[in-house]
Amino acid sequence: MERREALRLMGAASVFSVLSSDLFAATLRAQLAADKGSALRTLSAAQNEIVVAMSEVMIPATDSPGAKAAKVNEFIDLILTEWATEEERKIFLEGLAEADRKTNALFGHGFAAASAKEQAAIVQAFDEELAVSRNEKLPKQVRSWELTLLLPFFEQMRRLTLVGYYTSPIGQERELKVEIIPGALHGCVPAEPEVKR
Amino acid sequence: MMTVKKPETHDAIIIGSGMTGGWAAKELTEKGLKVLVLEAGRPIEPDRDYVEHVPITEMKFRGMADRQETLKDQPIQRTCYACDEWASKFFVKDTENPYTTDPDKPFAWIRGRQVGGKSIMWARQSYRWSDLDFEANVREGIGADWPIRYADIEPWYNYVEDFAGITGQAEGLPQLPDGHFLPPMEMSCAEIAVKEAMARQFGRERVMTIGRAAILTQTHNGRAACHYCGPCHRGCITRSYFSSVNATLPVAEKTGRLTLRPYSVVHSLIFDSQTRRVTGVKVIDGQTHKAMEFQGRIIFLCASALESTRILLNSATPEFSTGLANSSGELGKNLMDHIMGGGADGIIPGFLDRVQFGRRPNGVYVPRFRNVSSKEKNFLRGYAYQGAAEREGWERGIHESGFGASFKSSLRKPGPWKMTFGGFGECLPNPANFVEIDKERVDAWGVPVLKIHCEWRDNEKALLHDMMIQAAEMLAVAGAVDIRPFNHHSPPGLTIHEMGTARMGADPKTSVLNKHNQAHDVKNLFLTDGACMASSSCVNPSLTYMALTARACDYAVSQMKKGEL
């Protein structure tokens, strides 16, 4: 939508009243994204920096590329924009704000500006909180078909980072070396020795 | 005056092109009949439509499915495991194909409307029934006795297996007769360990065997062996699993006697009260919504259990006011599905230096052991397990703690061996589980829809509980750790083994179809899909549908040749 078209719609009271807040917010987000020439539609530049940094702490570049190179942040932005519910999106964005608050309280600056060691400490704190909340939910739910992001922030972040990374071309082809067509079945064979990447 | 050209009369009209429609098309064209197949959905071109090799990297939502879109268009279909981001296009839009239920009794009607029907997405498990199944109703005084026994259908199991190609291992068990098998697929390390532990503990009472599946483990009838890419339900460009698109329809096509008409939504059948025959089919064109008619000498209903019954209910006449061929009053009654959702999983320690190579599109199977030689106090009949043991993949990291380089490195390697058993239990025929026409609603083509009344009863619930307990016990016997029993609510329909509602039987007063799947009331009308079933067994039903269809086609053509039809 052209900016002036969006503004025209916003100016017309009758149209404005039928626009859901969701649609309105999406329109604004699209506008902002278009203005910046960025592909991101939900994450702001500042939020995106946190996502990029945090996903890289979780899946860093080692002998293979990490979450940043795999553009996990773009996948997360897509899921937040087109897949998640408003409630799930809110939890995620609030979680990013919390990451900043936690880092500020401990180190006096935001998460994206923190050192690698500081970022790891914050992620460690989130991870421990999640482990505790999971233990409270025992017994573990098995085989629930309905995929949901109505979860604590870090559980969302963990799922989306892992899915985003391992289903990316880097994750599938370089990290996991997935073969689409194995061509044979062997039920029980020695694992191949690990190859240097 | 406008002249109307007399429409062509086909030797046979087959309604539906899925599992049974494909078989009927093959059998009837091979026997010399000119056949019209009416398919409600679109044509399928394997080169264009199959997506089994599309990598997850190319999927927009990376396997998480288009949640908002499917919530809107496929709120029921999306609950099926196979309706994934790749294959959701093979499932109907619920918005176009409504049906109703009682508010507190959901029924998940999972449907595929396209050439090939659900045979494109089916799970390919292929098991023979035994007389333990065929004699169950009469032995217990439940429902109506089957008009056939294993000896009647055995040659037809042989016949369809020889064409389709079924991989499996002979076990010599009376409750699960062996078939004409292609070589079995290999079990994984942990499955072999569980199988051996079960054999030590249970002997021949509980046997674990490799799944019997309509997948080629070697070249067969001009179709290539499986290449173990894994997701068969998205199609198979090498035609290595059985579907009507991959196997039966091409054979029918080759005879030159097949006309396949997609986008043909059947409204109802046309009955001539003078000749007591069905003379044709009323069709709504799926694209133009124009009404039209087709004439045929015999009609085979192969539209799927509930759709075939819906067509008969919508074909009521003054004489058959409650539905065509329903002098018995049994049409629509005794809807069944297999109850699933009970089982257990656990970790099998060891074998961490070993892997499975290739994605096996098949599991392991534990044939029914309840009420076989034993007599259970809490329930009638029994259940069988399907399962598998695989090493866990990167997905396990979602539920673990940890992050960083060491975490990433650990997820690069496969995790421990996880064994899962899930039970499939027999559902008793019960006239209170039934379907009728909902006079208030029509589908996108103006055809009145079904109202489905169905719920699990006490016997099915007792099976579900027992399948959870026994699965956990079997895992414990095999030395599994972290055993998690489960007992999920799964609505009827979701197992996609829906059957019954136009049962076979010897007595026209208590059944809709005779022992040849021929309507008692209308002799040139046959129905060979799941609607014909008088009981449900606990084994996957498709192989039996195939055998019954081939058998009915043989009978129909022999009757035509004798001038009886």
PDB file of N, CA and C in Angstrom, chain A residues 57-58 60 62-65 75 78 82-84 88 120 124 127 134 140 142 145-147 158 162 164-169 172 175-176 179-180 182-191 197, chain B residues 53 55-57 60-62 64-65 67-68 78-79 185-189 227-229 345 353-360 394 397-405 407-408 411-412 484 488:
ATOM      1  N   VAL A  57      23.839 -16.447  19.873  1.00  0.00           N
ATOM      2  CA  VAL A  57      24.349 -17.010  21.131  1.00  0.00           C
ATOM      3  C   VAL A  57      23.894 -18.463  21.256  1.00  0.00           C
ATOM      4  N   MET A  58      22.658 -18.735  20.849  1.00  0.00           N
ATOM      5  CA  MET A  58      22.106 -20.088  20.997  1.00  0.00           C
ATOM      6  C   MET A  58      22.715 -21.049  19.983  1.00  0.00           C
ATOM      7  N   PRO A  60      25.714 -20.648  17.608  1.00  0.00           N
ATOM      8  CA  PRO A  60      26.783 -19.774  17.091  1.00  0.00           C
ATOM      9  C   PRO A  60      27.472 -20.363  15.858  1.00  0.00           C
ATOM     10  N   THR A  62      30.420 -21.958  14.290  1.00  0.00           N
ATOM     11  CA  THR A  62      31.549 -22.748  14.809  1.00  0.00           C
ATOM     12  C   THR A  62      32.350 -23.200  13.589  1.00  0.00           C
ATOM     13  N   ASP A  63      32.448 -24.506  13.389  1.00  0.00           N
ATOM     14  CA  ASP A  63      33.045 -24.958  12.134  1.00  0.00           C
ATOM     15  C   ASP A  63      32.017 -24.931  11.007  1.00  0.00           C
ATOM     16  N   SER A  64      30.793 -24.560  11.350  1.00  0.00           N
ATOM     17  CA  SER A  64      29.758 -24.299  10.336  1.00  0.00           C
ATOM     18  C   SER A  64      29.098 -22.980  10.705  1.00  0.00           C
ATOM     19  N   PRO A  65      28.430 -22.332   9.751  1.00  0.00           N
ATOM     20  CA  PRO A  65      27.799 -21.043  10.054  1.00  0.00           C
ATOM     21  C   PRO A  65      26.715 -21.192  11.120  1.00  0.00           C
ATOM     22  N   PHE A  75      13.256 -15.511   9.517  1.00  0.00           N
ATOM     23  CA  PHE A  75      12.240 -16.543   9.724  1.00  0.00           C
ATOM     24  C   PHE A  75      11.345 -16.172  10.908  1.00  0.00           C
ATOM     25  N   LEU A  78       8.912 -13.555   9.928  1.00  0.00           N
ATOM     26  CA  LEU A  78       7.822 -14.121   9.118  1.00  0.00           C
ATOM     27  C   LEU A  78       6.789 -14.800  10.020  1.00  0.00           C
ATOM     28  N   GLU A  82       3.009 -13.571  10.006  1.00  0.00           N
ATOM     29  CA  GLU A  82       1.972 -14.292   9.263  1.00  0.00           C
ATOM     30  C   GLU A  82       1.453 -15.553   9.942  1.00  0.00           C
ATOM     31  N   TRP A  83       2.099 -15.966  11.016  1.00  0.00           N
ATOM     32  CA  TRP A  83       1.742 -17.254  11.626  1.00  0.00           C
ATOM     33  C   TRP A  83       1.185 -17.082  13.032  1.00  0.00           C
ATOM     34  N   ALA A  84       1.854 -16.280  13.819  1.00  0.00           N
ATOM     35  CA  ALA A  84       1.507 -16.156  15.241  1.00  0.00           C
ATOM     36  C   ALA A  84       0.202 -15.393  15.436  1.00  0.00           C
ATOM     37  N   GLU A  88       0.437 -14.337  20.984  1.00  0.00           N
ATOM     38  CA  GLU A  88       1.766 -14.959  20.915  1.00  0.00           C
ATOM     39  C   GLU A  88       2.829 -13.923  20.540  1.00  0.00           C
ATOM     40  N   ALA A 120      25.628 -14.326  26.907  1.00  0.00           N
ATOM     41  CA  ALA A 120      25.515 -15.730  27.301  1.00  0.00           C
ATOM     42  C   ALA A 120      24.937 -15.850  28.709  1.00  0.00           C
ATOM     43  N   GLN A 124      21.584 -17.776  29.576  1.00  0.00           N
ATOM     44  CA  GLN A 124      21.657 -18.802  30.622  1.00  0.00           C
ATOM     45  C   GLN A 124      20.522 -18.608  31.640  1.00  0.00           C
ATOM     46  N   ASP A 127      17.287 -19.661  30.103  1.00  0.00           N
ATOM     47  CA  ASP A 127      17.270 -21.112  29.929  1.00  0.00           C
ATOM     48  C   ASP A 127      16.958 -21.800  31.255  1.00  0.00           C
ATOM     49  N   ARG A 134       9.339 -25.885  33.016  1.00  0.00           N
ATOM     50  CA  ARG A 134       9.027 -27.168  32.377  1.00  0.00           C
ATOM     51  C   ARG A 134       8.862 -28.266  33.412  1.00  0.00           C
ATOM     52  N   LYS A 140       5.512 -34.592  30.978  1.00  0.00           N
ATOM     53  CA  LYS A 140       5.663 -33.947  29.684  1.00  0.00           C
ATOM     54  C   LYS A 140       4.546 -34.367  28.733  1.00  0.00           C
ATOM     55  N   VAL A 142       3.114 -35.529  25.359  1.00  0.00           N
ATOM     56  CA  VAL A 142       3.684 -36.299  24.262  1.00  0.00           C
ATOM     57  C   VAL A 142       2.833 -36.123  23.010  1.00  0.00           C
ATOM     58  N   TRP A 145      -0.376 -32.707  18.558  1.00  0.00           N
ATOM     59  CA  TRP A 145      -0.242 -32.334  17.149  1.00  0.00           C
ATOM     60  C   TRP A 145      -0.328 -30.834  16.940  1.00  0.00           C
ATOM     61  N   GLU A 146      -1.016 -30.157  17.856  1.00  0.00           N
ATOM     62  CA  GLU A 146      -1.268 -28.734  17.614  1.00  0.00           C
ATOM     63  C   GLU A 146      -0.051 -27.914  17.989  1.00  0.00           C
ATOM     64  N   LEU A 147       0.593 -27.359  16.988  1.00  0.00           N
ATOM     65  CA  LEU A 147       1.758 -26.522  17.218  1.00  0.00           C
ATOM     66  C   LEU A 147       1.267 -25.157  17.697  1.00  0.00           C
ATOM     67  N   ARG A 158      13.454 -20.429  21.687  1.00  0.00           N
ATOM     68  CA  ARG A 158      14.214 -21.666  21.489  1.00  0.00           C
ATOM     69  C   ARG A 158      13.653 -22.440  20.291  1.00  0.00           C
ATOM     70  N   LEU A 162      15.681 -22.841  16.683  1.00  0.00           N
ATOM     71  CA  LEU A 162      16.077 -24.164  16.209  1.00  0.00           C
ATOM     72  C   LEU A 162      15.411 -24.501  14.870  1.00  0.00           C
ATOM     73  N   GLY A 164      14.185 -22.381  12.705  1.00  0.00           N
ATOM     74  CA  GLY A 164      14.717 -21.461  11.701  1.00  0.00           C
ATOM     75  C   GLY A 164      16.100 -21.856  11.224  1.00  0.00           C
ATOM     76  N   TYR A 165      16.921 -22.343  12.156  1.00  0.00           N
ATOM     77  CA  TYR A 165      18.285 -22.717  11.774  1.00  0.00           C
ATOM     78  C   TYR A 165      18.321 -24.061  11.040  1.00  0.00           C
ATOM     79  N   TYR A 166      17.744 -25.092  11.669  1.00  0.00           N
ATOM     80  CA  TYR A 166      17.917 -26.436  11.101  1.00  0.00           C
ATOM     81  C   TYR A 166      17.108 -26.671   9.826  1.00  0.00           C
ATOM     82  N   THR A 167      16.134 -25.803   9.530  1.00  0.00           N
ATOM     83  CA  THR A 167      15.394 -25.954   8.273  1.00  0.00           C
ATOM     84  C   THR A 167      15.870 -24.957   7.212  1.00  0.00           C
ATOM     85  N   SER A 168      16.927 -24.231   7.522  1.00  0.00           N
ATOM     86  CA  SER A 168      17.492 -23.299   6.531  1.00  0.00           C
ATOM     87  C   SER A 168      18.430 -24.082   5.616  1.00  0.00           C
ATOM     88  N   PRO A 169      18.783 -23.533   4.475  1.00  0.00           N
ATOM     89  CA  PRO A 169      19.770 -24.228   3.625  1.00  0.00           C
ATOM     90  C   PRO A 169      21.072 -24.516   4.371  1.00  0.00           C
ATOM     91  N   GLN A 172      20.201 -27.484   6.857  1.00  0.00           N
ATOM     92  CA  GLN A 172      19.921 -28.762   6.200  1.00  0.00           C
ATOM     93  C   GLN A 172      21.143 -29.294   5.454  1.00  0.00           C
ATOM     94  N   GLU A 175      24.998 -28.191   7.964  1.00  0.00           N
ATOM     95  CA  GLU A 175      25.095 -28.685   9.338  1.00  0.00           C
ATOM     96  C   GLU A 175      24.667 -30.153   9.441  1.00  0.00           C
ATOM     97  N   LEU A 176      23.488 -30.447   8.896  1.00  0.00           N
ATOM     98  CA  LEU A 176      22.958 -31.810   9.048  1.00  0.00           C
ATOM     99  C   LEU A 176      23.281 -32.713   7.861  1.00  0.00           C
ATOM    100  N   GLU A 179      20.214 -35.837   3.178  1.00  0.00           N
ATOM    101  CA  GLU A 179      20.065 -36.362   1.818  1.00  0.00           C
ATOM    102  C   GLU A 179      18.580 -36.534   1.535  1.00  0.00           C
ATOM    103  N   ILE A 180      18.094 -35.867   0.506  1.00  0.00           N
ATOM    104  CA  ILE A 180      16.670 -35.965   0.179  1.00  0.00           C
ATOM    105  C   ILE A 180      16.344 -37.379  -0.314  1.00  0.00           C
ATOM    106  N   PRO A 182      17.923 -40.928  -0.113  1.00  0.00           N
ATOM    107  CA  PRO A 182      18.976 -41.858   0.331  1.00  0.00           C
ATOM    108  C   PRO A 182      19.188 -42.999  -0.661  1.00  0.00           C
ATOM    109  N   GLY A 183      18.113 -43.473  -1.295  1.00  0.00           N
ATOM    110  CA  GLY A 183      18.265 -44.498  -2.325  1.00  0.00           C
ATOM    111  C   GLY A 183      18.331 -45.918  -1.800  1.00  0.00           C
ATOM    112  N   ALA A 184      18.436 -46.086  -0.484  1.00  0.00           N
ATOM    113  CA  ALA A 184      18.485 -47.434   0.091  1.00  0.00           C
ATOM    114  C   ALA A 184      18.059 -47.351   1.544  1.00  0.00           C
ATOM    115  N   LEU A 185      17.730 -48.502   2.109  1.00  0.00           N
ATOM    116  CA  LEU A 185      17.396 -48.580   3.531  1.00  0.00           C
ATOM    117  C   LEU A 185      18.286 -49.616   4.195  1.00  0.00           C
ATOM    118  N   HIS A 186      18.951 -49.207   5.268  1.00  0.00           N
ATOM    119  CA  HIS A 186      19.699 -50.140   6.110  1.00  0.00           C
ATOM    120  C   HIS A 186      19.254 -49.887   7.540  1.00  0.00           C
ATOM    121  N   GLY A 187      18.678 -50.898   8.157  1.00  0.00           N
ATOM    122  CA  GLY A 187      18.038 -50.692   9.452  1.00  0.00           C
ATOM    123  C   GLY A 187      18.993 -50.373  10.573  1.00  0.00           C
ATOM    124  N   CYS A 188      20.183 -50.982  10.545  1.00  0.00           N
ATOM    125  CA  CYS A 188      21.067 -50.891  11.714  1.00  0.00           C
ATOM    126  C   CYS A 188      22.512 -50.999  11.238  1.00  0.00           C
ATOM    127  N   VAL A 189      23.116 -49.869  10.951  1.00  0.00           N
ATOM    128  CA  VAL A 189      24.478 -49.867  10.413  1.00  0.00           C
ATOM    129  C   VAL A 189      25.359 -48.931  11.247  1.00  0.00           C
ATOM    130  N   PRO A 190      26.682 -49.150  11.205  1.00  0.00           N
ATOM    131  CA  PRO A 190      27.567 -48.266  11.966  1.00  0.00           C
ATOM    132  C   PRO A 190      27.414 -46.809  11.520  1.00  0.00           C
ATOM    133  N   ALA A 191      27.421 -45.901  12.498  1.00  0.00           N
ATOM    134  CA  ALA A 191      27.383 -44.478  12.168  1.00  0.00           C
ATOM    135  C   ALA A 191      28.677 -44.126  11.452  1.00  0.00           C
ATOM    136  N   ARG A 197      34.291 -30.420   8.861  1.00  0.00           N
ATOM    137  CA  ARG A 197      33.581 -29.560   7.919  1.00  0.00           C
ATOM    138  C   ARG A 197      34.440 -28.406   7.463  1.00  0.00           C
TER     139      ARG A 197
ATOM    140  N   HIS B  53       9.829 -34.483  -2.848  1.00  0.00           N
ATOM    141  CA  HIS B  53      11.248 -34.126  -2.821  1.00  0.00           C
ATOM    142  C   HIS B  53      11.493 -32.629  -2.634  1.00  0.00           C
ATOM    143  N   PRO B  55      12.456 -29.725  -0.704  1.00  0.00           N
ATOM    144  CA  PRO B  55      13.106 -29.639   0.610  1.00  0.00           C
ATOM    145  C   PRO B  55      12.395 -28.653   1.527  1.00  0.00           C
ATOM    146  N   ILE B  56      12.528 -28.886   2.797  1.00  0.00           N
ATOM    147  CA  ILE B  56      11.872 -28.039   3.803  1.00  0.00           C
ATOM    148  C   ILE B  56      12.365 -26.594   3.687  1.00  0.00           C
ATOM    149  N   THR B  57      13.578 -26.429   3.162  1.00  0.00           N
ATOM    150  CA  THR B  57      14.131 -25.077   3.004  1.00  0.00           C
ATOM    151  C   THR B  57      13.300 -24.234   2.047  1.00  0.00           C
ATOM    152  N   LYS B  60       7.554 -22.128   2.759  1.00  0.00           N
ATOM    153  CA  LYS B  60       7.478 -20.796   3.341  1.00  0.00           C
ATOM    154  C   LYS B  60       7.526 -20.842   4.868  1.00  0.00           C
ATOM    155  N   PHE B  61       6.761 -21.759   5.465  1.00  0.00           N
ATOM    156  CA  PHE B  61       6.701 -21.819   6.923  1.00  0.00           C
ATOM    157  C   PHE B  61       7.563 -22.950   7.475  1.00  0.00           C
ATOM    158  N   ARG B  62       8.473 -23.458   6.631  1.00  0.00           N
ATOM    159  CA  ARG B  62       9.468 -24.462   7.047  1.00  0.00           C
ATOM    160  C   ARG B  62       8.847 -25.631   7.815  1.00  0.00           C
ATOM    161  N   MET B  64       6.037 -25.683   9.411  1.00  0.00           N
ATOM    162  CA  MET B  64       5.093 -25.309  10.476  1.00  0.00           C
ATOM    163  C   MET B  64       3.693 -25.048   9.919  1.00  0.00           C
ATOM    164  N   ALA B  65       3.515 -25.198   8.620  1.00  0.00           N
ATOM    165  CA  ALA B  65       2.225 -25.057   7.946  1.00  0.00           C
ATOM    166  C   ALA B  65       1.723 -23.611   7.940  1.00  0.00           C
ATOM    167  N   ARG B  67      -0.539 -21.679   9.153  1.00  0.00           N
ATOM    168  CA  ARG B  67      -1.507 -21.832  10.224  1.00  0.00           C
ATOM    169  C   ARG B  67      -2.767 -20.993  10.015  1.00  0.00           C
ATOM    170  N   GLN B  68      -2.593 -19.716   9.692  1.00  0.00           N
ATOM    171  CA  GLN B  68      -3.768 -18.840   9.580  1.00  0.00           C
ATOM    172  C   GLN B  68      -4.675 -19.271   8.426  1.00  0.00           C
ATOM    173  N   ARG B  78      -6.785 -30.005   8.937  1.00  0.00           N
ATOM    174  CA  ARG B  78      -5.463 -29.710   9.491  1.00  0.00           C
ATOM    175  C   ARG B  78      -5.150 -30.536  10.739  1.00  0.00           C
ATOM    176  N   THR B  79      -6.192 -31.156  11.333  1.00  0.00           N
ATOM    177  CA  THR B  79      -5.942 -31.982  12.504  1.00  0.00           C
ATOM    178  C   THR B  79      -5.363 -33.343  12.125  1.00  0.00           C
ATOM    179  N   MET B 185      11.068 -54.820   4.865  1.00  0.00           N
ATOM    180  CA  MET B 185      12.024 -53.755   5.183  1.00  0.00           C
ATOM    181  C   MET B 185      12.746 -54.131   6.474  1.00  0.00           C
ATOM    182  N   GLU B 186      13.949 -53.595   6.651  1.00  0.00           N
ATOM    183  CA  GLU B 186      14.733 -53.953   7.832  1.00  0.00           C
ATOM    184  C   GLU B 186      14.263 -53.182   9.060  1.00  0.00           C
ATOM    185  N   MET B 187      14.341 -53.860  10.192  1.00  0.00           N
ATOM    186  CA  MET B 187      14.097 -53.177  11.461  1.00  0.00           C
ATOM    187  C   MET B 187      15.347 -52.405  11.867  1.00  0.00           C
ATOM    188  N   SER B 188      15.132 -51.390  12.717  1.00  0.00           N
ATOM    189  CA  SER B 188      16.266 -50.638  13.259  1.00  0.00           C
ATOM    190  C   SER B 188      16.871 -51.395  14.440  1.00  0.00           C
ATOM    191  N   CYS B 189      18.054 -50.960  14.870  1.00  0.00           N
ATOM    192  CA  CYS B 189      18.766 -51.637  15.968  1.00  0.00           C
ATOM    193  C   CYS B 189      17.873 -51.791  17.194  1.00  0.00           C
ATOM    194  N   HIS B 227      12.869 -45.497  -2.950  1.00  0.00           N
ATOM    195  CA  HIS B 227      14.181 -44.875  -2.774  1.00  0.00           C
ATOM    196  C   HIS B 227      14.321 -44.248  -1.386  1.00  0.00           C
ATOM    197  N   TYR B 228      13.351 -44.527  -0.504  1.00  0.00           N
ATOM    198  CA  TYR B 228      13.449 -44.194   0.926  1.00  0.00           C
ATOM    199  C   TYR B 228      13.662 -42.698   1.200  1.00  0.00           C
ATOM    200  N   CYS B 229      12.915 -41.872   0.438  1.00  0.00           N
ATOM    201  CA  CYS B 229      12.955 -40.437   0.742  1.00  0.00           C
ATOM    202  C   CYS B 229      12.074 -40.129   1.954  1.00  0.00           C
ATOM    203  N   ASP B 345       5.831 -44.264  24.840  1.00  0.00           N
ATOM    204  CA  ASP B 345       7.158 -44.212  24.228  1.00  0.00           C
ATOM    205  C   ASP B 345       8.211 -44.283  25.317  1.00  0.00           C
ATOM    206  N   ASP B 353      26.467 -46.128  18.601  1.00  0.00           N
ATOM    207  CA  ASP B 353      27.417 -46.080  17.484  1.00  0.00           C
ATOM    208  C   ASP B 353      26.766 -46.562  16.200  1.00  0.00           C
ATOM    209  N   ARG B 354      25.453 -46.746  16.238  1.00  0.00           N
ATOM    210  CA  ARG B 354      24.780 -47.271  15.047  1.00  0.00           C
ATOM    211  C   ARG B 354      23.588 -46.395  14.665  1.00  0.00           C
ATOM    212  N   VAL B 355      23.241 -46.438  13.381  1.00  0.00           N
ATOM    213  CA  VAL B 355      22.149 -45.610  12.862  1.00  0.00           C
ATOM    214  C   VAL B 355      21.306 -46.428  11.892  1.00  0.00           C
ATOM    215  N   GLN B 356      20.176 -45.840  11.528  1.00  0.00           N
ATOM    216  CA  GLN B 356      19.405 -46.351  10.398  1.00  0.00           C
ATOM    217  C   GLN B 356      19.734 -45.470   9.208  1.00  0.00           C
ATOM    218  N   PHE B 357      20.012 -46.084   8.052  1.00  0.00           N
ATOM    219  CA  PHE B 357      20.257 -45.295   6.850  1.00  0.00           C
ATOM    220  C   PHE B 357      19.006 -45.347   5.982  1.00  0.00           C
ATOM    221  N   GLY B 358      18.557 -44.188   5.523  1.00  0.00           N
ATOM    222  CA  GLY B 358      17.329 -44.119   4.728  1.00  0.00           C
ATOM    223  C   GLY B 358      16.138 -43.851   5.627  1.00  0.00           C
ATOM    224  N   ARG B 359      15.116 -43.200   5.042  1.00  0.00           N
ATOM    225  CA  ARG B 359      13.907 -42.914   5.830  1.00  0.00           C
ATOM    226  C   ARG B 359      12.849 -43.963   5.491  1.00  0.00           C
ATOM    227  N   ARG B 360      12.670 -44.897   6.383  1.00  0.00           N
ATOM    228  CA  ARG B 360      11.763 -46.021   6.127  1.00  0.00           C
ATOM    229  C   ARG B 360      10.312 -45.554   6.211  1.00  0.00           C
ATOM    230  N   TRP B 394      17.355 -33.387  15.457  1.00  0.00           N
ATOM    231  CA  TRP B 394      17.644 -32.078  16.047  1.00  0.00           C
ATOM    232  C   TRP B 394      16.452 -31.526  16.823  1.00  0.00           C
ATOM    233  N   GLY B 397      16.207 -30.893  20.588  1.00  0.00           N
ATOM    234  CA  GLY B 397      16.782 -29.704  21.210  1.00  0.00           C
ATOM    235  C   GLY B 397      15.742 -28.686  21.638  1.00  0.00           C
ATOM    236  N   ILE B 398      14.563 -28.725  20.999  1.00  0.00           N
ATOM    237  CA  ILE B 398      13.496 -27.787  21.354  1.00  0.00           C
ATOM    238  C   ILE B 398      13.076 -28.001  22.805  1.00  0.00           C
ATOM    239  N   HIS B 399      13.124 -29.258  23.248  1.00  0.00           N
ATOM    240  CA  HIS B 399      12.632 -29.576  24.595  1.00  0.00           C
ATOM    241  C   HIS B 399      13.763 -29.763  25.605  1.00  0.00           C
ATOM    242  N   GLU B 400      14.998 -29.545  25.164  1.00  0.00           N
ATOM    243  CA  GLU B 400      16.127 -29.690  26.077  1.00  0.00           C
ATOM    244  C   GLU B 400      16.571 -28.321  26.584  1.00  0.00           C
ATOM    245  N   SER B 401      17.486 -28.342  27.523  1.00  0.00           N
ATOM    246  CA  SER B 401      18.130 -27.106  27.944  1.00  0.00           C
ATOM    247  C   SER B 401      19.492 -27.031  27.269  1.00  0.00           C
ATOM    248  N   GLY B 402      20.121 -25.855  27.388  1.00  0.00           N
ATOM    249  CA  GLY B 402      21.448 -25.704  26.823  1.00  0.00           C
ATOM    250  C   GLY B 402      21.435 -24.852  25.568  1.00  0.00           C
ATOM    251  N   PHE B 403      22.610 -24.336  25.250  1.00  0.00           N
ATOM    252  CA  PHE B 403      22.759 -23.488  24.061  1.00  0.00           C
ATOM    253  C   PHE B 403      24.246 -23.342  23.790  1.00  0.00           C
ATOM    254  N   GLY B 404      24.564 -22.739  22.672  1.00  0.00           N
ATOM    255  CA  GLY B 404      25.968 -22.462  22.371  1.00  0.00           C
ATOM    256  C   GLY B 404      26.628 -23.572  21.574  1.00  0.00           C
ATOM    257  N   ALA B 405      27.958 -23.468  21.480  1.00  0.00           N
ATOM    258  CA  ALA B 405      28.713 -24.347  20.575  1.00  0.00           C
ATOM    259  C   ALA B 405      28.559 -25.829  20.922  1.00  0.00           C
ATOM    260  N   PHE B 407      26.091 -27.277  22.568  1.00  0.00           N
ATOM    261  CA  PHE B 407      24.702 -27.649  22.288  1.00  0.00           C
ATOM    262  C   PHE B 407      24.536 -27.924  20.794  1.00  0.00           C
ATOM    263  N   LYS B 408      25.028 -27.025  19.989  1.00  0.00           N
ATOM    264  CA  LYS B 408      24.952 -27.171  18.530  1.00  0.00           C
ATOM    265  C   LYS B 408      25.661 -28.451  18.095  1.00  0.00           C
ATOM    266  N   LEU B 411      23.583 -31.544  18.834  1.00  0.00           N
ATOM    267  CA  LEU B 411      22.419 -31.740  17.963  1.00  0.00           C
ATOM    268  C   LEU B 411      22.820 -32.158  16.543  1.00  0.00           C
ATOM    269  N   ARG B 412      24.090 -31.992  16.220  1.00  0.00           N
ATOM    270  CA  ARG B 412      24.562 -32.428  14.903  1.00  0.00           C
ATOM    271  C   ARG B 412      24.470 -33.952  14.791  1.00  0.00           C
ATOM    272  N   ARG B 484       6.999 -43.131  28.853  1.00  0.00           N
ATOM    273  CA  ARG B 484       5.874 -42.197  29.001  1.00  0.00           C
ATOM    274  C   ARG B 484       4.609 -42.815  28.399  1.00  0.00           C
ATOM    275  N   HIS B 488      -4.314 -40.147  24.553  1.00  0.00           N
ATOM    276  CA  HIS B 488      -4.820 -38.887  24.006  1.00  0.00           C
ATOM    277  C   HIS B 488      -6.245 -39.027  23.531  1.00  0.00           C
TER     278      HIS B 488
END
